[in-house]
Amino acid sequence: MNKTRAAFFTLGCKVNQYETEALKNIFRQKGYEIVDFSKEADVYVINTCTVTHLSDRKSRQAIRRARKNNPRGLVAVVGCYAQLAWKKIKEIPGVDLIIGTQGKKEVLELIEKAKERKDFYPLIEVKKLDEKVTFEEMPLEEVGRTRAFIKIEDGCEHFCSYCLVPYARGPVRSRKLEDLVKEVERLTTAGTKEIVLTGVNLGAYGKDSGEDLSLAVVIKRLERVPSLKRLRLSSLEPTDFTMELLEVLADSAKVCHHLHIPLQSGDDYTLKRMNRLYTADEYRKLVSYLRYLMPCLALTTDVMVGFPGEEEENFNNTCRFIEEMAFSRLHVFKYSPRTGTEAWSYANNLSPREKDRRSKKLTDLGKKMAAEYSKTFLGKEAEVLFEQERKLQEKGKKVLEGLSRHYQRVRAQAGRELIGEIGRVKIEEYDDGCLWGKLI
């Protein structure tokens, strides 16, 4: 008897990726076979994003692609875009079920309800996000041997003037400490070497608990898990760094010396209009102290170009500030007007051509800084978590590839038995955005 097949498509952040993996586990436990999204499936689940208008469009395209892959299949649309735009989604032909950002773990029961409906419109299960909403437990049951993302927080209350996430995700909700510790223990005992803590606003962990809970408390507790080899943090806002957290990061033997701290702009006027709640100098002082605590820190960031009212002088201030910070990786994205945000009403929107110009300038700068940072590891040793084997035609050999503690992609000749293991590599060369070395 053939298994019922399910296919998944994920847009957006690491939180969405974690939730999709958790959903796959739920489907597997009920006997579903997971197939590629391009294949014919009985059920298609599209986990959407609404950070930009482009992500909205990609979500709609995925819905239509699912219907084309199997006109008789059931299509479930979940996530941030579904939370905010369910009225638009229900008008797209072929959608059977819409779930917002809460209630995803009930998807199988809702699919059965959707199958029984005879209405033209889909079953809509979009819950109101208010102070009564709680953290939705969706633990992972199966992961690979290398790395696993663990969601420990949901929601955001920053309300940056350009962002819809607080409206799509609701208030801060934190996972119970004992539950996340159990998941880390189970996954690492089964062989997972690196745990990446993630959340919509990771640094806000514990603020809703009414207890003495914080991200620093989580890290200190996970330090005591013997089977955990590496701990990585997905993204932290500049305003999230308390003295307690700084001390824990400096003292930790397991936290990777790689931090992603969104900048968005290096210009104070623009930062204020973005409602980012810090100045360029405050960001500078934070980075300076972090580099004092963690020499060779890999510092990655996000920066936005084309925010309404961003004049050439403001943009140049950002360029100079980014050069000064010497980031190891730069993610550049163009401002996208979002209905319902404060910035939607701002005047002086830049032309697409000007946004493209600024994006290219910063992207080129980012590539230059990334190469300069990578080259600082030449001649040094690095602990590399090998993830996969690559066959390189131009070099005529097979190599293993993985990530160092400083978020550097490293390649070395080694046997496949080291996939999923941590090996020590002497770095000898930098080429094509990657470090090369020999296994020690």
Coordinates of C-alpha atoms in Angstrom, one line a residue:
M1 CA 0.0 0.0 0.0
N2 CA 1.4 3.4 -1.0
K3 CA 2.0 6.0 1.6
T4 CA 0.2 9.3 1.6
R5 CA 2.8 11.9 0.3
A6 CA 3.4 15.4 1.7
A7 CA 5.6 18.1 0.3
F8 CA 6.8 21.3 2.0
F9 CA 7.9 24.7 0.8
T10 CA 9.5 27.2 3.2
L11 CA 10.1 30.9 2.9
G12 CA 11.8 33.2 5.3
C13 CA 13.8 33.0 8.5
K14 CA 15.4 30.2 10.6
V15 CA 12.3 30.1 12.8
N16 CA 10.2 29.1 9.7
Q17 CA 12.8 26.5 8.8
Y18 CA 12.7 25.0 12.3
E19 CA 8.9 24.9 12.2
T20 CA 8.8 23.2 8.8
E21 CA 11.2 20.5 10.1
A22 CA 9.0 20.0 13.1
L23 CA 5.9 19.8 10.9
K24 CA 7.7 17.1 8.7
N25 CA 8.2 15.1 11.9
I26 CA 4.5 15.3 12.7
F27 CA 3.6 14.1 9.3
R28 CA 6.2 11.2 9.4
Q29 CA 4.8 10.0 12.7
K30 CA 1.4 9.7 11.1
G31 CA 2.8 7.6 8.2
Y32 CA 3.3 10.2 5.6
E33 CA 6.1 10.0 3.0
I34 CA 7.9 13.4 2.6
V35 CA 8.7 14.2 -1.0
D36 CA 10.2 17.1 -2.8
F37 CA 7.9 20.1 -3.5
S38 CA 8.4 19.6 -7.2
K39 CA 6.9 16.1 -7.1
E40 CA 3.3 15.0 -7.1
A41 CA 2.0 14.9 -3.5
D42 CA -1.3 14.4 -1.7
V43 CA -0.7 17.3 0.6
Y44 CA 1.3 20.5 0.0
V45 CA 2.3 22.7 3.0
I46 CA 3.6 26.2 2.2
N47 CA 5.2 28.0 5.2
T48 CA 5.0 31.6 4.2
C49 CA 6.9 34.9 5.0
T50 CA 5.8 38.5 4.7
V51 CA 9.0 40.5 5.4
T52 CA 9.0 42.0 1.9
H53 CA 6.5 42.3 -1.0
L54 CA 8.8 39.9 -2.8
S55 CA 8.3 37.2 -0.1
D56 CA 4.5 37.8 -0.4
R57 CA 4.8 37.2 -4.2
K58 CA 6.9 34.0 -3.7
S59 CA 4.3 32.7 -1.3
R60 CA 1.6 33.1 -3.9
Q61 CA 3.7 31.6 -6.6
A62 CA 4.4 28.5 -4.4
I63 CA 0.6 28.1 -3.9
R64 CA 0.0 28.1 -7.7
R65 CA 3.0 25.7 -8.2
A66 CA 1.6 23.2 -5.7
R67 CA -1.8 23.3 -7.5
K68 CA 0.0 22.7 -10.8
N69 CA 2.0 19.8 -9.5
N70 CA -1.2 18.0 -8.4
P71 CA -4.6 19.6 -9.2
R72 CA -6.2 17.0 -6.8
G73 CA -3.8 17.6 -3.9
L74 CA -4.7 19.5 -0.8
V75 CA -2.9 22.8 -0.3
A76 CA -2.3 24.2 3.2
V77 CA -0.9 27.7 3.6
V78 CA 0.6 28.6 7.0
G79 CA 2.8 31.2 8.6
C80 CA 3.3 35.0 8.6
Y81 CA 1.8 35.9 5.2
A82 CA -1.2 33.6 6.0
Q83 CA -1.6 35.4 9.4
L84 CA -1.9 38.9 7.8
A85 CA -3.2 38.3 4.3
W86 CA -5.6 35.4 4.7
K87 CA -8.4 37.3 3.0
K88 CA -6.2 37.6 -0.1
I89 CA -5.1 34.0 0.1
K90 CA -8.6 32.6 0.3
E91 CA -9.3 34.1 -3.1
I92 CA -6.5 32.1 -4.8
P93 CA -8.0 29.1 -6.5
G94 CA -7.0 25.8 -5.1
V95 CA -6.2 26.7 -1.5
D96 CA -7.9 24.3 1.0
L97 CA -6.6 25.4 4.4
I98 CA -5.1 28.6 5.9
I99 CA -3.4 28.6 9.3
G100 CA -1.6 31.6 10.7
T101 CA 1.5 31.6 12.9
Q102 CA -0.2 29.9 15.8
G103 CA -1.8 26.4 15.7
K104 CA 0.5 24.9 13.1
K105 CA 1.0 21.7 15.1
E106 CA -2.8 21.0 14.6
V107 CA -2.3 20.9 10.8
L108 CA -3.1 17.2 10.4
E109 CA -6.4 17.4 12.2
L110 CA -7.2 20.6 10.2
I111 CA -6.3 18.8 7.0
E112 CA -8.9 16.1 7.7
K113 CA -11.5 18.8 8.5
A114 CA -10.6 20.6 5.2
K115 CA -11.1 17.4 3.2
E116 CA -14.6 17.0 4.5
R117 CA -15.6 20.5 3.6
K118 CA -17.6 21.2 0.4
D119 CA -17.4 25.0 0.5
F120 CA -15.7 26.9 -2.3
Y121 CA -13.6 28.8 0.1
P122 CA -10.9 27.2 2.3
L123 CA -11.0 26.3 5.9
I124 CA -9.5 29.3 7.7
E125 CA -7.8 28.8 11.1
V126 CA -6.1 32.2 11.8
K127 CA -6.0 32.9 15.5
K128 CA -5.9 36.3 17.2
L129 CA -2.5 37.0 18.6
D130 CA -2.8 38.8 22.0
E131 CA -1.4 38.6 25.5
K132 CA -3.1 35.3 26.1
V133 CA -1.3 33.4 23.4
T134 CA 1.4 31.0 24.6
F135 CA 4.5 29.4 23.2
E136 CA 3.6 26.5 20.8
E137 CA 5.7 23.4 21.5
M138 CA 6.8 21.8 18.3
P139 CA 9.9 19.8 19.2
L140 CA 12.1 18.1 16.6
E141 CA 12.2 14.3 16.6
E142 CA 14.7 13.7 13.8
V143 CA 17.6 15.7 12.6
G144 CA 20.9 15.1 10.9
R145 CA 24.2 14.5 12.6
T146 CA 25.6 18.0 12.1
R147 CA 23.5 20.9 13.3
A148 CA 19.9 21.5 14.6
F149 CA 18.0 24.7 15.0
I150 CA 16.0 24.9 18.2
K151 CA 13.3 27.5 18.5
I152 CA 13.1 28.8 22.0
E153 CA 11.1 32.1 21.6
D154 CA 8.3 33.5 19.4
G155 CA 7.0 37.0 18.9
C156 CA 8.4 40.5 18.8
E157 CA 7.5 43.8 20.5
H158 CA 10.0 46.1 18.9
F159 CA 7.7 47.6 16.2
C160 CA 10.4 48.9 13.9
S161 CA 8.7 51.4 11.6
Y162 CA 9.2 49.3 8.5
C163 CA 8.4 45.8 9.8
L164 CA 5.3 43.6 9.9
V165 CA 6.7 40.9 12.1
P166 CA 5.2 42.0 15.4
Y167 CA 1.8 42.0 13.8
A168 CA 2.4 38.6 12.2
R169 CA 4.0 36.9 15.2
G170 CA 2.4 38.6 18.2
P171 CA 3.9 39.3 21.6
V172 CA 7.0 37.6 23.1
R173 CA 6.4 34.0 24.2
S174 CA 9.2 31.9 25.7
R175 CA 9.7 28.1 25.7
K176 CA 9.9 26.4 29.1
L177 CA 13.6 26.0 30.1
E178 CA 13.2 22.4 31.0
D179 CA 11.5 21.5 27.7
L180 CA 14.3 23.1 25.6
V181 CA 17.0 21.5 27.7
K182 CA 15.4 18.1 27.2
E183 CA 15.3 18.6 23.4
V184 CA 18.9 19.6 23.3
E185 CA 19.9 16.6 25.4
R186 CA 18.0 14.2 23.2
L187 CA 19.3 15.6 20.0
T188 CA 22.9 15.8 21.0
T189 CA 22.8 12.3 22.6
A190 CA 21.6 11.1 19.2
G191 CA 24.7 12.6 17.6
T192 CA 23.9 16.2 16.7
K193 CA 27.1 18.2 17.2
E194 CA 25.9 21.8 17.0
I195 CA 22.7 23.4 18.4
V196 CA 21.6 26.8 17.0
L197 CA 19.2 28.7 19.3
T198 CA 16.7 30.7 17.3
G199 CA 13.7 32.9 17.8
V200 CA 11.8 35.7 16.3
N201 CA 13.5 38.0 18.9
L202 CA 15.9 35.6 20.5
G203 CA 17.3 38.1 23.0
A204 CA 13.8 38.7 24.5
Y205 CA 13.7 35.1 25.8
G206 CA 12.2 35.0 29.3
K207 CA 10.8 38.5 29.4
D208 CA 7.2 37.2 29.4
S209 CA 7.8 34.5 32.1
G210 CA 7.6 36.6 35.3
E211 CA 10.6 34.6 36.4
D212 CA 14.4 35.1 36.5
L213 CA 14.7 33.7 33.0
S214 CA 16.9 35.1 30.2
L215 CA 19.0 34.0 27.3
A216 CA 22.0 34.1 29.6
V217 CA 20.3 31.6 31.9
V218 CA 19.6 29.3 28.9
I219 CA 23.3 29.4 27.8
K220 CA 24.5 28.7 31.4
R221 CA 22.2 25.7 31.7
L222 CA 23.1 24.3 28.3
E223 CA 26.8 24.6 29.2
R224 CA 26.1 21.7 31.6
V225 CA 24.9 19.3 28.9
P226 CA 27.8 16.9 28.4
S227 CA 26.8 15.8 24.9
L228 CA 26.6 19.3 23.6
K229 CA 29.7 20.2 21.6
R230 CA 28.8 23.6 20.1
L231 CA 26.2 26.2 20.7
R232 CA 25.4 29.0 18.2
L233 CA 23.0 32.0 18.5
S234 CA 21.0 32.9 15.4
S235 CA 20.5 36.7 15.8
L236 CA 20.5 39.2 18.6
E237 CA 19.4 42.8 18.6
P238 CA 21.9 45.4 19.7
T239 CA 19.6 46.3 22.6
D240 CA 19.5 42.7 23.8
F241 CA 23.0 42.6 25.3
T242 CA 22.9 42.8 29.1
M243 CA 26.0 42.7 31.2
E244 CA 25.0 39.2 32.3
L245 CA 24.8 38.0 28.7
L246 CA 28.1 39.6 27.8
E247 CA 29.8 37.8 30.7
V248 CA 28.2 34.5 29.8
L249 CA 29.3 34.8 26.2
A250 CA 32.9 35.6 27.2
D251 CA 33.1 32.7 29.7
S252 CA 31.4 30.0 27.6
A253 CA 33.5 27.1 26.2
K254 CA 30.7 26.0 23.9
V255 CA 29.2 29.2 22.4
C256 CA 30.7 29.8 18.9
H257 CA 32.4 33.1 18.5
H258 CA 30.0 34.2 15.8
L259 CA 27.2 36.8 16.4
H260 CA 24.7 38.2 14.0
I261 CA 23.7 41.6 15.2
P262 CA 21.4 43.5 12.8
L263 CA 22.5 47.1 12.1
Q264 CA 20.0 48.2 9.4
S265 CA 21.7 51.6 9.1
G266 CA 24.8 53.4 10.3
D267 CA 23.2 56.8 10.2
D268 CA 21.5 58.2 13.3
Y269 CA 18.8 60.1 11.5
T270 CA 17.8 57.0 9.6
L271 CA 18.0 54.8 12.7
K272 CA 15.6 57.1 14.6
R273 CA 13.1 57.0 11.7
M274 CA 13.4 53.2 11.7
N275 CA 12.6 53.2 15.4
R276 CA 15.7 51.1 16.0
L277 CA 16.3 52.4 19.6
Y278 CA 20.1 52.8 19.4
T279 CA 22.6 55.1 17.8
A280 CA 25.5 54.3 15.6
D281 CA 27.9 55.1 18.4
E282 CA 26.1 52.8 20.8
Y283 CA 26.4 50.0 18.3
R284 CA 30.1 50.8 17.9
K285 CA 30.7 50.6 21.6
L286 CA 28.9 47.3 21.8
V287 CA 31.0 45.8 19.0
S288 CA 34.2 47.1 20.5
Y289 CA 33.4 45.5 23.9
L290 CA 32.4 42.2 22.2
R291 CA 35.7 42.1 20.3
Y292 CA 37.6 42.8 23.5
L293 CA 35.8 39.8 25.1
M294 CA 36.0 37.6 22.0
P295 CA 39.0 38.3 19.8
C296 CA 38.5 37.2 16.2
L297 CA 34.8 37.5 16.6
A298 CA 32.8 36.7 13.4
L299 CA 30.3 39.6 13.2
T300 CA 27.6 39.4 10.6
T301 CA 24.8 41.8 10.1
D302 CA 21.7 43.0 8.1
V303 CA 21.6 46.4 6.5
M304 CA 18.7 48.1 4.6
V305 CA 19.1 50.5 1.7
G306 CA 16.5 52.8 0.3
F307 CA 14.6 53.6 3.4
P308 CA 12.2 56.6 2.8
G309 CA 14.1 59.9 3.3
E310 CA 17.5 58.2 3.2
E311 CA 19.5 60.9 1.4
E312 CA 22.9 60.4 -0.2
E313 CA 24.6 61.8 3.0
N314 CA 22.8 59.3 5.2
F315 CA 23.7 56.4 2.9
N316 CA 27.4 57.5 2.9
N317 CA 27.4 57.6 6.7
T318 CA 26.2 54.0 6.6
C319 CA 28.9 53.0 4.1
R320 CA 31.6 54.5 6.3
F321 CA 30.2 53.0 9.4
I322 CA 30.1 49.5 7.8
E323 CA 33.7 49.8 6.7
E324 CA 34.7 50.8 10.2
M325 CA 32.9 47.8 11.7
A326 CA 34.6 45.4 9.3
F327 CA 31.8 42.8 9.3
S328 CA 32.6 39.2 8.4
R329 CA 29.4 39.0 6.3
L330 CA 26.9 41.5 5.2
H331 CA 23.3 40.8 4.2
V332 CA 21.9 43.7 2.2
F333 CA 18.3 44.1 1.4
K334 CA 16.2 46.8 -0.2
Y335 CA 13.4 48.6 1.7
S336 CA 10.0 47.2 0.8
P337 CA 6.9 49.3 1.7
R338 CA 4.6 47.3 3.9
T339 CA 0.9 48.3 4.4
G340 CA 0.1 48.7 8.1
T341 CA 3.6 49.9 9.2
E342 CA 4.5 53.4 10.3
A343 CA 7.0 53.8 7.4
W344 CA 4.2 53.1 4.9
S345 CA 3.2 56.8 5.3
Y346 CA 6.7 58.2 5.0
A347 CA 7.4 60.4 2.0
N348 CA 10.5 60.5 -0.2
N349 CA 10.6 56.9 -1.4
L350 CA 13.6 56.2 -3.5
S351 CA 13.4 54.8 -7.0
P352 CA 14.1 51.1 -7.7
R353 CA 17.1 52.1 -9.7
E354 CA 18.6 54.0 -6.8
K355 CA 17.9 51.2 -4.4
D356 CA 19.7 48.8 -6.8
R357 CA 22.7 51.1 -7.0
R358 CA 23.0 51.4 -3.2
S359 CA 22.4 47.6 -2.8
K360 CA 25.2 46.8 -5.3
K361 CA 27.6 49.2 -3.6
L362 CA 27.1 47.6 -0.2
T363 CA 27.0 44.1 -1.5
D364 CA 30.4 44.6 -3.2
L365 CA 31.7 46.1 0.1
G366 CA 30.4 43.1 1.9
K367 CA 32.2 40.6 -0.3
K368 CA 35.4 42.5 0.1
M369 CA 35.1 42.5 3.9
A370 CA 34.2 38.8 4.0
A371 CA 37.3 37.9 2.0
E372 CA 39.5 40.1 4.3
Y373 CA 38.1 38.5 7.4
S374 CA 38.5 34.9 6.0
K375 CA 42.1 35.6 5.2
T376 CA 42.9 36.3 8.8
F377 CA 42.6 32.6 9.4
L378 CA 45.4 31.7 7.0
G379 CA 48.1 29.7 8.7
K380 CA 45.9 29.0 11.8
E381 CA 44.0 25.9 13.0
A382 CA 40.2 25.6 13.0
E383 CA 37.7 23.2 14.4
V384 CA 35.4 22.3 11.5
L385 CA 32.1 20.5 11.7
F386 CA 32.0 18.6 8.4
E387 CA 28.6 18.6 6.8
Q388 CA 28.9 17.2 3.3
E389 CA 31.2 15.8 0.6
R390 CA 31.8 17.9 -2.6
K391 CA 33.2 16.8 -5.9
L392 CA 35.1 19.7 -7.4
Q393 CA 35.7 19.4 -11.1
E394 CA 38.2 22.2 -11.4
K395 CA 40.4 20.7 -8.7
G396 CA 39.7 17.1 -9.8
K397 CA 39.1 15.8 -6.3
K398 CA 36.5 15.1 -3.6
V399 CA 36.6 17.1 -0.4
L400 CA 34.6 17.5 2.8
E401 CA 33.1 20.8 3.6
G402 CA 31.9 22.3 6.8
L403 CA 31.7 25.3 9.1
S404 CA 34.2 26.5 11.7
R405 CA 33.3 28.0 15.0
H406 CA 33.7 31.4 13.4
Y407 CA 31.2 30.6 10.7
Q408 CA 33.8 30.1 8.0
R409 CA 33.2 27.6 5.2
V410 CA 36.2 25.2 5.2
R411 CA 37.1 22.4 2.8
A412 CA 39.7 19.7 3.3
Q413 CA 40.4 16.2 1.9
A414 CA 39.1 13.6 4.3
G415 CA 37.1 10.4 4.4
R416 CA 33.3 10.4 4.3
E417 CA 33.3 8.8 7.8
L418 CA 34.1 12.3 9.1
I419 CA 30.8 13.8 7.9
G420 CA 28.9 14.8 11.0
E421 CA 32.1 14.9 13.0
I422 CA 34.4 17.8 14.2
G423 CA 37.9 17.7 12.8
R424 CA 40.9 20.0 13.2
V425 CA 42.1 21.7 10.1
K426 CA 45.3 23.7 9.3
I427 CA 44.1 26.6 7.0
E428 CA 46.4 27.0 4.0
E429 CA 44.4 28.8 1.3
Y430 CA 41.5 31.1 0.6
D431 CA 39.7 30.7 -2.7
D432 CA 36.3 31.3 -4.1
G433 CA 34.8 32.4 -0.8
C434 CA 36.0 29.4 1.0
L435 CA 39.0 28.4 3.2
W436 CA 41.0 25.3 2.3
G437 CA 43.3 23.3 4.6
K438 CA 44.7 20.0 5.6
L439 CA 43.3 17.7 8.3
I440 CA 45.6 17.5 11.3

